[in-house]
Coordinates of C-alpha atoms in Angstrom, one line a residue:
I1 CA -7.3 23.6 14.0
A2 CA -7.1 26.8 16.1
R3 CA -7.8 26.5 19.8
N4 CA -10.7 29.0 19.6
E5 CA -12.5 26.7 17.2
D6 CA -12.3 23.7 19.7
P7 CA -15.4 24.7 21.7
V8 CA -17.5 24.3 18.5
Y9 CA -16.9 20.5 18.6
M10 CA -18.2 20.4 22.2
E11 CA -21.7 21.8 21.3
G12 CA -24.5 19.3 22.1
T13 CA -22.1 16.7 23.5
N14 CA -23.0 14.3 26.3
D15 CA -20.5 12.8 28.8
V16 CA -19.3 10.3 26.2
T17 CA -18.9 12.5 23.2
K18 CA -17.3 15.1 25.4
D19 CA -14.6 12.7 26.4
I20 CA -14.2 11.7 22.7
V21 CA -13.5 15.4 21.9
S22 CA -11.1 15.6 24.9
L23 CA -9.1 12.6 23.7
W24 CA -9.0 14.1 20.2
R25 CA -7.6 17.3 21.6
E26 CA -4.9 15.4 23.5
F27 CA -3.9 13.5 20.4
R28 CA -3.8 16.7 18.4
N29 CA -1.7 18.4 21.0
L30 CA 1.0 15.7 20.8
P31 CA 4.2 17.4 19.5
T32 CA 3.9 17.6 15.7
S33 CA 7.5 16.3 15.2
N34 CA 6.7 13.3 17.3
R35 CA 3.4 12.6 15.5
K36 CA 5.2 12.8 12.1
E37 CA 7.8 10.3 13.4
G38 CA 5.0 8.2 14.7
E39 CA 3.5 8.0 11.2
K40 CA 6.7 6.3 10.0
T41 CA 6.9 3.8 12.9
G42 CA 3.2 3.4 13.5
S43 CA 3.7 3.7 17.2
N44 CA 3.1 7.3 18.2
D45 CA -0.4 7.8 19.5
L46 CA -2.3 8.1 22.8
T47 CA -1.6 4.7 24.4
M48 CA -4.3 2.1 24.3
E49 CA -4.0 1.9 28.1
Y50 CA -4.8 5.6 28.4
V51 CA -7.7 5.4 26.0
T52 CA -9.1 2.4 27.9
E53 CA -8.8 4.2 31.2
K54 CA -10.7 7.2 29.8
L55 CA -13.6 5.3 28.2
S56 CA -13.9 2.0 30.1
R57 CA -16.2 3.6 32.6
F58 CA -19.0 3.8 30.0
T59 CA -21.3 0.9 29.3
T60 CA -21.9 -0.1 25.6
D61 CA -25.3 1.5 25.8
Q62 CA -23.8 4.7 26.9
L63 CA -21.2 4.6 24.1
Q64 CA -23.9 4.1 21.6
A65 CA -26.4 6.7 22.9
K66 CA -26.7 9.8 20.7
D67 CA -26.0 13.3 22.0
K68 CA -28.0 16.4 21.1
E69 CA -26.3 16.8 17.7
G70 CA -26.9 13.1 16.7
Y71 CA -23.4 11.8 17.5
N72 CA -22.6 8.7 19.5
A73 CA -19.0 7.7 20.5
I74 CA -18.0 6.1 17.1
L75 CA -19.8 8.8 15.0
K76 CA -18.1 11.6 16.9
A77 CA -14.7 10.0 16.8
C78 CA -15.0 9.4 13.0
S79 CA -16.1 13.0 12.4
L80 CA -13.2 14.7 14.1
P81 CA -10.3 15.4 11.7
S82 CA -7.2 13.4 12.4
M83 CA -8.6 11.3 15.2
S84 CA -6.4 9.1 17.4
P85 CA -6.2 5.7 15.7
H86 CA -6.2 4.0 19.1
V87 CA -9.5 5.6 20.1
L88 CA -11.2 4.3 17.0
Q89 CA -9.5 0.9 17.5
Y90 CA -10.8 0.7 21.0
L91 CA -14.4 1.5 20.0
I92 CA -14.4 -0.8 17.0
T93 CA -12.4 -3.8 18.1
T94 CA -12.4 -3.8 21.9
R95 CA -15.8 -2.5 22.8
K96 CA -17.3 -3.7 19.5
V97 CA -19.8 -0.8 19.2
D98 CA -22.3 -0.8 16.4
I99 CA -20.3 0.0 13.3
N100 CA -23.4 0.4 11.1
C101 CA -24.9 3.2 13.2
K102 CA -25.8 6.3 11.2
L103 CA -26.2 10.0 11.6
P104 CA -29.9 10.7 12.2
Q105 CA -32.3 11.9 9.5
N106 CA -32.7 15.2 11.3
F107 CA -28.9 15.8 11.5
N108 CA -28.0 19.4 10.7
R109 CA -25.8 19.2 7.7
H110 CA -25.2 23.0 7.7
L111 CA -23.2 23.3 10.9
F112 CA -19.7 24.6 10.7
T113 CA -18.2 21.4 11.9
I114 CA -20.0 19.1 9.4
K115 CA -17.7 19.5 6.4
G116 CA -19.9 17.6 4.0
L117 CA -21.5 15.2 6.4
V118 CA -25.2 14.4 5.6
P119 CA -28.1 12.6 7.4
G120 CA -28.0 8.8 7.2
M121 CA -24.2 8.6 6.8
S122 CA -22.7 5.4 8.4
A123 CA -19.8 5.7 10.7
L124 CA -17.5 4.3 8.0
S125 CA -18.7 7.0 5.5
V126 CA -18.2 9.7 8.2
A127 CA -14.6 8.5 8.7
I128 CA -13.8 8.6 5.0
K129 CA -15.4 12.0 4.5
S130 CA -13.6 13.4 7.5
G131 CA -10.2 12.1 6.5
N132 CA -9.9 9.3 9.0
V133 CA -9.0 6.9 6.3
K134 CA -6.4 5.1 8.4
S135 CA -9.4 3.7 10.4
V136 CA -10.9 1.9 7.4
P137 CA -8.6 -1.2 7.9
T138 CA -9.8 -1.2 11.5
F139 CA -13.4 -1.3 10.3
T140 CA -12.7 -4.2 8.0
R141 CA -11.5 -6.3 11.0
R142 CA -15.3 -6.8 11.4
I143 CA -15.7 -7.4 7.7
G144 CA -18.7 -9.7 8.0
E145 CA -20.7 -7.1 9.9
I146 CA -20.2 -4.1 7.6
S147 CA -23.3 -3.0 5.7
V148 CA -21.4 -1.9 2.6
Q149 CA -24.6 -1.0 0.8
S150 CA -25.7 1.4 3.5
A151 CA -26.5 4.8 1.8
D152 CA -26.9 8.3 3.2
A153 CA -29.7 10.8 2.4
D154 CA -27.9 11.6 -0.9
G155 CA -27.8 8.0 -1.8
N156 CA -24.0 7.7 -1.4
T157 CA -22.4 4.6 0.1
A158 CA -19.0 4.3 1.7
L159 CA -17.6 3.3 -1.8
H160 CA -19.1 6.4 -3.3
H161 CA -17.4 8.5 -0.6
S162 CA -14.1 6.7 -1.2
V163 CA -14.3 8.0 -4.8
L164 CA -15.6 11.4 -3.9
S165 CA -12.9 11.9 -1.3
V166 CA -10.3 10.4 -3.7
S167 CA -9.2 8.0 -1.0
K168 CA -7.3 5.2 -2.6
V169 CA -6.7 3.5 0.7
S170 CA -10.4 3.3 1.5
F171 CA -11.2 2.1 -2.0
Q172 CA -8.7 -0.7 -1.9
K173 CA -10.1 -2.0 1.3
L174 CA -13.8 -1.6 0.4
F175 CA -14.0 -2.5 -3.3
P176 CA -13.1 -6.2 -2.7
L177 CA -16.1 -6.5 -0.3
F178 CA -18.5 -6.1 -3.3
K179 CA -19.5 -9.1 -5.4
P180 CA -18.4 -8.6 -9.1
L181 CA -20.4 -5.8 -10.7
K182 CA -22.8 -5.5 -7.7
W183 CA -21.4 -2.0 -7.1
K184 CA -22.7 -1.0 -10.5
K185 CA -26.2 -1.0 -9.1
L186 CA -25.3 1.4 -6.3
R187 CA -26.6 4.6 -7.6
N188 CA -27.0 7.8 -5.7
K189 CA -29.7 10.4 -6.0
D190 CA -28.1 11.7 -9.1
G191 CA -28.3 8.2 -10.6
K192 CA -24.5 7.7 -10.6
N193 CA -22.5 4.7 -9.4
P194 CA -18.9 5.0 -8.1
L195 CA -17.3 4.4 -11.6
E196 CA -19.5 7.1 -13.2
I197 CA -18.5 9.6 -10.5
A198 CA -14.8 8.8 -10.9
R199 CA -15.0 9.3 -14.6
E200 CA -16.5 12.7 -14.2
M201 CA -14.0 14.1 -11.7
K202 CA -11.9 16.9 -13.1
G203 CA -9.3 19.5 -12.1
L204 CA -7.5 17.1 -9.7
S205 CA -3.9 17.3 -8.6
T206 CA -1.5 14.8 -10.3
E207 CA -1.5 12.6 -7.2
K208 CA -5.3 12.5 -7.0
E209 CA -5.6 12.0 -10.7
R210 CA -3.4 8.9 -10.3
S211 CA -5.7 7.6 -7.5
I212 CA -8.8 8.1 -9.6
S213 CA -7.2 6.4 -12.6
F214 CA -6.4 3.5 -10.4
M215 CA -10.0 3.2 -9.2
C216 CA -11.4 3.5 -12.7
F217 CA -9.0 0.7 -13.8
E218 CA -10.0 -1.6 -11.0
M219 CA -13.7 -1.1 -11.6
T220 CA -13.4 -1.4 -15.4
K221 CA -11.2 -4.5 -15.0
K222 CA -13.9 -6.2 -12.9
T223 CA -16.5 -5.3 -15.6
E224 CA -14.3 -6.6 -18.4
T225 CA -13.5 -9.8 -16.6
K226 CA -17.1 -10.5 -15.9
M227 CA -18.0 -9.9 -19.6
M228 CA -15.2 -12.1 -20.8
K229 CA -16.4 -15.0 -18.6
K230 CA -19.9 -14.6 -19.9
E231 CA -18.7 -14.7 -23.5
I232 CA -16.6 -17.8 -22.9
K233 CA -19.5 -19.5 -21.2
K234 CA -21.8 -18.6 -24.1
K235 CA -19.3 -20.0 -26.7
D236 CA -19.0 -23.2 -24.7
Q237 CA -22.7 -23.7 -24.7
L238 CA -22.9 -23.1 -28.5
Q239 CA -20.2 -25.7 -29.1
H240 CA -22.2 -28.3 -27.2
L241 CA -25.4 -27.7 -29.2

């Protein structure tokens, strides 16, 4: 992102979201070569000590308060492309902010910085849509608290967004959270569940096509397994008549 675009992300910020943007900038300004090496070792990031020093001055209520654009700390962090993993880890696991918070219903979905974000999106959906898929495993550390069926104004859940964003990593982490076939009832405003969306996706790169094929296989496999169990149970009942 060019430097002259940075000020756009500061619009409507409060003290908290302003610091979130500042931390994002610092992470983005790490030498590219070092960040690429860090992706291999998993160690190159703003240090947790530094992130803590920057954000520990805020109370939990301050971290969760919305700014003029409708963002709080976690929503802002999730919305910024290529956010520091340690910032998200600090907010989710150390400060334990509300991971089910949503963008407000009056959220302006037409702003330059939005990139497909819509009112009612949960922090998890925002992270997936904005490309911060590496944070999904961090969210699942609080697995019992995640409202997986939370839907945005378009009726899409985080699982829908995993498919729409062709994020195999997100899908692999989220799909097991749903009871067998329960995801089939998750239909967006177009009346489509995640499998139906996946089956309709066309014109993808070879890599993305493989990811979608994997998702379709996993969802179909669950469906077939459930049907087989029902058929076996039915046969057993008939045999005992």
